[in-house]
Amino acid sequence: MGLPTINDTILANPVLTDLSIGYQNEDMIWGTLAPAKGEPTKTGIYPIYTRDYWFRRQEAATRGADGGYRRAGYGISSDTYNVIEIGFEKPLDDPVKAANQSGDDLAEVDTAFLTALMELELEKRVAAAAFITGVWGTSTTLSSTDQWSDFDGSDPITNMQTAIRTIRRNIGAATRLTGICGPLAFEKLAEHPLIIDKYKHTQTGIMTAALVAAVLGLEEIKVGNSIENTAIEKAPGTDSFTGADIWTDNFLVLAESTRGKGAYTFIWEEDFSAPWTVESYRDDKVRSDITRIRTHLDVKIASAQHGYMYLDCVA
């Protein structure tokens, strides 16, 4: 990707307004699905208490006179996180900075640009790790008349009841439930007759995420509206853009219990506070101020039983 040149920042006509047009994702949900968890070390072990023991009734609990108490125990295992470093740099050439007539502070624009790249990278990594089949306790693929785009045959309310019941039976609770989905799945939910029917005498028929969540028995629904450019990069100055959704037509029901969440983005806080750090330095060899953003991360499914995934919700 080509960098701005003097010709890009010197305008043919004088700037008579403080308006500038830019583009940036505004709805990132990676932190909802896998929130950042700062850690003091690059790699580490976290304990996992064996679920079986905490839900099994112990026989012979009755104590006789002068008798002993039934002794019980629990098991424990562990998993490991191991972060990798990612980061980006953006140079600001001295002549470009001096010739700038855009009205914007280019150093601030560089920081905003790098932050957008980092957020996009985190969004993509979390979606790739946690919004797929085979990583949660249950994954069910919808097909044919079960898909929510089939308004006559599908029943998303029953689907959610199944997911919530399954999670409760897996972890002993079904509280603080969040639905995470892409825009295509939410569009069909918001238009689904079974959901609209719940509000037909009380609402205007325009279904918000909060209204849909209430019908489905969820605390909230977070819709992943973020996009990425999937077009092949062309020569500098040549437009090359194809917008595509990052979050597919899946729907994840995710619980949060008192002892943890289903997924985390582990961040090694090497010399900064999570989730990332922005710094700058001078490179006199190329007469540029360099802005850098960096972090150390590992996206982990910490408890598969906290989630239930529906796949291919839309035909």
Short mmCIF file of C-alpha atoms in Angstrom, two decimals:
data_model
loop_
_atom_site.label_atom_id
_atom_site.label_comp_id
_atom_site.label_asym_id
_atom_site.label_seq_id
_atom_site.Cartn_x
_atom_site.Cartn_y
_atom_site.Cartn_z
CA MET A 1 0.00 0.00 0.00
CA GLY A 2 1.48 3.34 -1.02
CA LEU A 3 2.07 6.06 1.56
CA PRO A 4 0.79 9.65 1.22
CA THR A 5 3.03 11.90 -0.86
CA ILE A 6 3.43 15.67 -0.98
CA ASN A 7 0.98 15.73 -3.89
CA ASP A 8 -1.62 14.00 -1.73
CA THR A 9 -1.45 16.60 1.02
CA ILE A 10 -1.17 19.76 -1.10
CA LEU A 11 -4.64 20.58 -2.37
CA ALA A 12 -5.40 22.31 -5.64
CA ASN A 13 -7.78 24.75 -3.96
CA PRO A 14 -7.57 26.34 -0.51
CA VAL A 15 -9.22 24.47 2.36
CA LEU A 16 -12.29 26.42 3.45
CA THR A 17 -13.81 23.91 5.87
CA ASP A 18 -12.79 21.69 8.79
CA LEU A 19 -14.58 18.74 7.18
CA SER A 20 -12.64 15.65 6.18
CA ILE A 21 -13.99 12.27 5.08
CA GLY A 22 -12.63 9.01 6.41
CA TYR A 23 -13.66 5.39 6.82
CA GLN A 24 -13.40 3.17 9.87
CA ASN A 25 -15.19 0.26 11.52
CA GLU A 26 -17.27 1.46 14.44
CA ASP A 27 -18.82 -1.78 15.73
CA MET A 28 -16.08 -4.09 16.97
CA ILE A 29 -17.21 -7.02 19.14
CA TRP A 30 -14.01 -9.02 19.67
CA GLY A 31 -13.88 -7.77 23.27
CA THR A 32 -17.38 -9.08 23.96
CA LEU A 33 -16.63 -12.59 22.76
CA ALA A 34 -13.06 -12.85 24.05
CA PRO A 35 -12.30 -9.92 26.39
CA ALA A 36 -8.72 -8.83 26.91
CA LYS A 37 -7.09 -10.28 30.04
CA GLY A 38 -3.78 -8.71 30.93
CA GLU A 39 -1.05 -11.06 32.15
CA PRO A 40 2.42 -10.39 33.62
CA THR A 41 4.16 -13.19 31.70
CA LYS A 42 4.51 -14.21 28.06
CA THR A 43 3.20 -17.69 28.71
CA GLY A 44 1.37 -19.16 31.64
CA ILE A 45 -0.88 -21.88 33.00
CA TYR A 46 -4.40 -21.39 34.28
CA PRO A 47 -6.24 -24.02 36.36
CA ILE A 48 -9.42 -25.76 35.25
CA TYR A 49 -11.41 -27.48 37.99
CA THR A 50 -12.83 -30.77 36.76
CA ARG A 51 -16.53 -30.24 36.17
CA ASP A 52 -17.62 -33.80 37.02
CA TYR A 53 -16.95 -33.56 40.75
CA TRP A 54 -18.86 -30.30 41.33
CA PHE A 55 -22.17 -31.71 40.09
CA ARG A 56 -22.05 -35.30 41.35
CA ARG A 57 -24.00 -36.09 44.48
CA GLN A 58 -21.89 -37.92 47.04
CA GLU A 59 -23.53 -40.98 48.52
CA ALA A 60 -23.41 -41.89 52.20
CA ALA A 61 -23.57 -38.31 53.42
CA THR A 62 -25.52 -39.26 56.54
CA ARG A 63 -23.31 -39.29 59.62
CA GLY A 64 -24.04 -41.74 62.38
CA ALA A 65 -23.43 -41.13 66.07
CA ASP A 66 -19.70 -40.82 66.75
CA GLY A 67 -19.11 -41.62 63.09
CA GLY A 68 -16.99 -39.90 60.52
CA TYR A 69 -18.05 -37.61 57.72
CA ARG A 70 -18.12 -38.66 54.09
CA ARG A 71 -14.93 -37.39 52.56
CA ALA A 72 -15.00 -35.96 49.05
CA GLY A 73 -12.54 -34.46 46.65
CA TYR A 74 -12.29 -32.75 43.32
CA GLY A 75 -9.93 -32.86 40.37
CA ILE A 76 -8.03 -30.14 38.63
CA SER A 77 -6.35 -29.82 35.25
CA SER A 78 -4.84 -26.88 33.41
CA ASP A 79 -4.38 -25.19 30.08
CA THR A 80 -1.69 -22.87 28.77
CA TYR A 81 -1.65 -19.57 26.97
CA ASN A 82 1.35 -18.54 24.90
CA VAL A 83 1.21 -15.14 23.25
CA ILE A 84 2.62 -13.94 19.95
CA GLU A 85 3.57 -10.36 19.15
CA ILE A 86 1.77 -8.40 16.45
CA GLY A 87 2.15 -4.78 15.44
CA PHE A 88 2.25 -2.12 12.74
CA GLU A 89 4.24 1.03 11.98
CA LYS A 90 3.35 4.13 9.99
CA PRO A 91 6.06 6.62 8.87
CA LEU A 92 5.25 10.31 8.49
CA ASP A 93 7.72 11.88 6.07
CA ASP A 94 8.96 15.38 7.00
CA PRO A 95 8.12 16.98 3.62
CA VAL A 96 4.66 15.40 3.68
CA LYS A 97 4.06 16.73 7.18
CA ALA A 98 5.31 20.22 6.26
CA ALA A 99 3.22 20.39 3.09
CA ASN A 100 0.02 19.14 4.71
CA GLN A 101 -2.97 21.36 3.95
CA SER A 102 -5.72 18.94 4.91
CA GLY A 103 -6.50 20.63 8.21
CA ASP A 104 -5.89 17.39 10.10
CA ASP A 105 -2.97 16.62 12.39
CA LEU A 106 -1.35 13.81 10.39
CA ALA A 107 0.32 12.35 13.48
CA GLU A 108 -3.12 11.96 15.06
CA VAL A 109 -4.47 10.49 11.83
CA ASP A 110 -1.60 7.98 11.80
CA THR A 111 -2.46 6.90 15.34
CA ALA A 112 -6.13 6.50 14.45
CA PHE A 113 -5.17 4.51 11.34
CA LEU A 114 -2.92 2.12 13.27
CA THR A 115 -5.53 1.68 15.98
CA ALA A 116 -8.08 0.76 13.31
CA LEU A 117 -5.64 -1.81 11.88
CA MET A 118 -5.06 -3.33 15.32
CA GLU A 119 -8.78 -3.52 16.07
CA LEU A 120 -9.39 -5.13 12.68
CA GLU A 121 -6.64 -7.68 13.37
CA LEU A 122 -8.13 -8.56 16.76
CA GLU A 123 -11.62 -8.79 15.28
CA LYS A 124 -10.40 -11.18 12.60
CA ARG A 125 -8.39 -13.33 15.02
CA VAL A 126 -11.24 -13.69 17.52
CA ALA A 127 -13.75 -14.49 14.77
CA ALA A 128 -11.38 -17.10 13.29
CA ALA A 129 -10.78 -18.73 16.69
CA ALA A 130 -14.21 -18.60 18.29
CA PHE A 131 -16.92 -18.11 15.64
CA ILE A 132 -16.47 -21.47 13.94
CA THR A 133 -17.62 -25.05 14.32
CA GLY A 134 -16.04 -27.52 16.71
CA VAL A 135 -14.77 -25.19 19.44
CA TRP A 136 -17.86 -24.81 21.66
CA GLY A 137 -19.68 -27.40 23.73
CA THR A 138 -22.35 -27.83 21.08
CA SER A 139 -22.43 -26.79 17.42
CA THR A 140 -25.64 -27.31 15.44
CA THR A 141 -25.82 -26.68 11.70
CA LEU A 142 -29.17 -25.40 10.49
CA SER A 143 -30.34 -26.50 7.07
CA SER A 144 -33.33 -26.24 4.76
CA THR A 145 -36.51 -25.24 6.62
CA ASP A 146 -34.64 -24.94 9.95
CA GLN A 147 -32.69 -21.91 8.72
CA TRP A 148 -34.08 -18.63 10.00
CA SER A 149 -34.51 -17.28 6.49
CA ASP A 150 -37.36 -19.81 6.12
CA PHE A 151 -40.02 -17.89 8.02
CA ASP A 152 -42.59 -20.70 7.72
CA GLY A 153 -40.51 -23.63 8.86
CA SER A 154 -37.89 -22.28 11.27
CA ASP A 155 -38.28 -21.54 14.98
CA PRO A 156 -35.43 -19.43 16.42
CA ILE A 157 -37.20 -19.14 19.78
CA THR A 158 -37.12 -22.91 20.26
CA ASN A 159 -33.52 -22.93 19.00
CA MET A 160 -32.54 -20.46 21.73
CA GLN A 161 -34.39 -22.42 24.40
CA THR A 162 -32.43 -25.49 23.37
CA ALA A 163 -29.14 -23.60 23.53
CA ILE A 164 -29.89 -22.05 26.92
CA ARG A 165 -31.03 -25.37 28.37
CA THR A 166 -27.88 -27.08 27.08
CA ILE A 167 -25.58 -24.44 28.56
CA ARG A 168 -27.39 -24.59 31.92
CA ARG A 169 -27.01 -28.36 32.00
CA ASN A 170 -23.33 -28.02 31.12
CA ILE A 171 -22.22 -25.36 33.61
CA GLY A 172 -25.03 -25.21 36.18
CA ALA A 173 -26.20 -21.71 35.24
CA ALA A 174 -27.68 -19.82 32.33
CA THR A 175 -27.25 -16.23 33.42
CA ARG A 176 -25.70 -13.21 31.71
CA LEU A 177 -26.39 -14.76 28.32
CA THR A 178 -25.15 -12.89 25.26
CA GLY A 179 -25.99 -13.61 21.65
CA ILE A 180 -23.20 -12.91 19.16
CA CYS A 181 -24.03 -12.93 15.48
CA GLY A 182 -23.30 -11.47 12.09
CA PRO A 183 -25.62 -8.96 10.40
CA LEU A 184 -27.18 -11.52 8.05
CA ALA A 185 -28.40 -13.69 10.93
CA PHE A 186 -29.72 -10.69 12.85
CA GLU A 187 -31.58 -9.34 9.82
CA LYS A 188 -33.58 -12.56 9.62
CA LEU A 189 -34.24 -12.64 13.36
CA ALA A 190 -35.51 -9.05 13.30
CA GLU A 191 -37.90 -9.94 10.46
CA HIS A 192 -38.99 -13.32 11.77
CA PRO A 193 -42.78 -13.59 12.27
CA LEU A 194 -42.43 -15.55 15.53
CA ILE A 195 -40.41 -12.72 17.07
CA ILE A 196 -42.49 -9.88 15.65
CA ASP A 197 -45.62 -11.66 16.91
CA LYS A 198 -44.45 -11.20 20.51
CA TYR A 199 -44.62 -7.42 20.09
CA LYS A 200 -47.43 -6.95 17.57
CA HIS A 201 -49.76 -5.30 20.10
CA THR A 202 -47.12 -3.24 21.93
CA GLN A 203 -44.45 -2.13 19.45
CA THR A 204 -44.22 -0.53 16.02
CA GLY A 205 -42.79 -3.71 14.50
CA ILE A 206 -39.24 -2.38 14.22
CA MET A 207 -37.14 -4.92 16.05
CA THR A 208 -34.02 -3.63 17.80
CA ALA A 209 -31.30 -5.91 19.16
CA ALA A 210 -32.65 -5.38 22.68
CA LEU A 211 -36.19 -6.40 21.69
CA VAL A 212 -35.02 -9.49 19.82
CA ALA A 213 -32.77 -10.48 22.74
CA ALA A 214 -35.68 -10.25 25.19
CA VAL A 215 -37.81 -12.62 23.10
CA LEU A 216 -34.96 -15.10 22.80
CA GLY A 217 -34.22 -15.12 26.53
CA LEU A 218 -30.87 -13.35 26.18
CA GLU A 219 -29.50 -10.41 28.13
CA GLU A 220 -28.23 -8.78 24.95
CA ILE A 221 -27.35 -9.42 21.33
CA LYS A 222 -24.13 -8.04 19.90
CA VAL A 223 -24.17 -7.78 16.13
CA GLY A 224 -20.79 -7.91 14.42
CA ASN A 225 -21.18 -5.19 11.80
CA SER A 226 -17.46 -4.81 11.14
CA ILE A 227 -16.19 -5.32 7.60
CA GLU A 228 -12.90 -5.97 5.83
CA ASN A 229 -11.57 -5.17 2.38
CA THR A 230 -11.09 -8.46 0.55
CA ALA A 231 -10.01 -6.97 -2.80
CA ILE A 232 -6.54 -7.71 -4.14
CA GLU A 233 -4.27 -4.74 -3.48
CA LYS A 234 -3.45 -2.73 -6.58
CA ALA A 235 -0.93 -0.03 -7.39
CA PRO A 236 -0.87 3.10 -5.17
CA GLY A 237 -3.56 5.55 -6.16
CA THR A 238 -5.77 2.85 -7.69
CA ASP A 239 -9.02 2.14 -5.90
CA SER A 240 -9.26 -1.47 -4.78
CA PHE A 241 -12.13 -2.16 -2.41
CA THR A 242 -14.54 -5.02 -1.86
CA GLY A 243 -16.31 -4.81 1.48
CA ALA A 244 -17.17 -8.10 3.17
CA ASP A 245 -18.61 -9.02 6.57
CA ILE A 246 -16.14 -10.38 9.11
CA TRP A 247 -18.87 -12.15 11.09
CA THR A 248 -20.70 -14.85 9.12
CA ASP A 249 -24.31 -16.03 9.40
CA ASN A 250 -23.64 -18.03 12.57
CA PHE A 251 -25.14 -17.32 16.00
CA LEU A 252 -23.29 -17.97 19.26
CA VAL A 253 -25.03 -18.11 22.62
CA LEU A 254 -22.42 -17.35 25.26
CA ALA A 255 -22.82 -17.50 29.04
CA GLU A 256 -20.79 -15.77 31.72
CA SER A 257 -20.63 -17.51 35.08
CA THR A 258 -19.25 -16.35 38.40
CA ARG A 259 -16.08 -18.35 37.79
CA GLY A 260 -15.25 -17.10 34.32
CA LYS A 261 -16.10 -16.60 30.68
CA GLY A 262 -16.01 -18.88 27.68
CA ALA A 263 -13.10 -17.19 25.88
CA TYR A 264 -10.32 -14.69 26.56
CA THR A 265 -7.77 -12.73 24.62
CA PHE A 266 -4.70 -13.16 26.82
CA ILE A 267 -2.44 -10.10 26.61
CA TRP A 268 1.12 -10.09 27.89
CA GLU A 269 1.60 -6.65 29.41
CA GLU A 270 5.30 -6.57 28.60
CA ASP A 271 5.75 -2.83 29.20
CA PHE A 272 2.21 -1.52 28.78
CA SER A 273 -1.37 -2.05 29.95
CA ALA A 274 -3.73 -4.24 27.90
CA PRO A 275 -4.87 -4.32 25.20
CA TRP A 276 -2.04 -2.56 23.26
CA THR A 277 0.42 0.30 23.29
CA VAL A 278 1.11 3.13 20.84
CA GLU A 279 4.56 4.70 20.71
CA SER A 280 6.59 6.91 18.41
CA TYR A 281 10.23 7.39 17.52
CA ARG A 282 12.39 9.35 15.11
CA ASP A 283 14.08 7.78 12.06
CA ASP A 284 16.49 10.40 10.75
CA LYS A 285 17.75 8.12 7.98
CA VAL A 286 14.44 8.56 6.17
CA ARG A 287 13.52 11.91 7.75
CA SER A 288 10.33 10.55 9.23
CA ASP A 289 8.44 10.33 12.49
CA ILE A 290 7.39 6.72 13.04
CA THR A 291 4.25 5.75 14.93
CA ARG A 292 4.05 2.14 16.11
CA ILE A 293 1.28 0.05 17.65
CA ARG A 294 1.99 -3.37 19.17
CA THR A 295 0.69 -6.02 21.52
CA HIS A 296 1.20 -9.66 22.58
CA LEU A 297 -1.88 -11.89 22.39
CA ASP A 298 -3.33 -15.37 22.41
CA VAL A 299 -7.05 -15.97 21.79
CA LYS A 300 -8.18 -18.99 23.81
CA ILE A 301 -11.43 -20.88 24.30
CA ALA A 302 -11.21 -21.24 28.08
CA SER A 303 -14.46 -23.17 28.61
CA ALA A 304 -16.23 -24.69 25.62
CA GLN A 305 -19.23 -25.54 27.79
CA HIS A 306 -20.06 -21.82 28.15
CA GLY A 307 -21.11 -21.61 24.49
CA TYR A 308 -23.62 -23.03 22.03
CA MET A 309 -23.15 -22.29 18.32
CA TYR A 310 -25.71 -22.32 15.54
CA LEU A 311 -24.11 -22.51 12.09
CA ASP A 312 -25.49 -21.47 8.69
CA CYS A 313 -28.52 -19.68 10.09
CA VAL A 314 -29.36 -18.11 6.73
CA ALA A 315 -29.87 -19.90 3.41
#
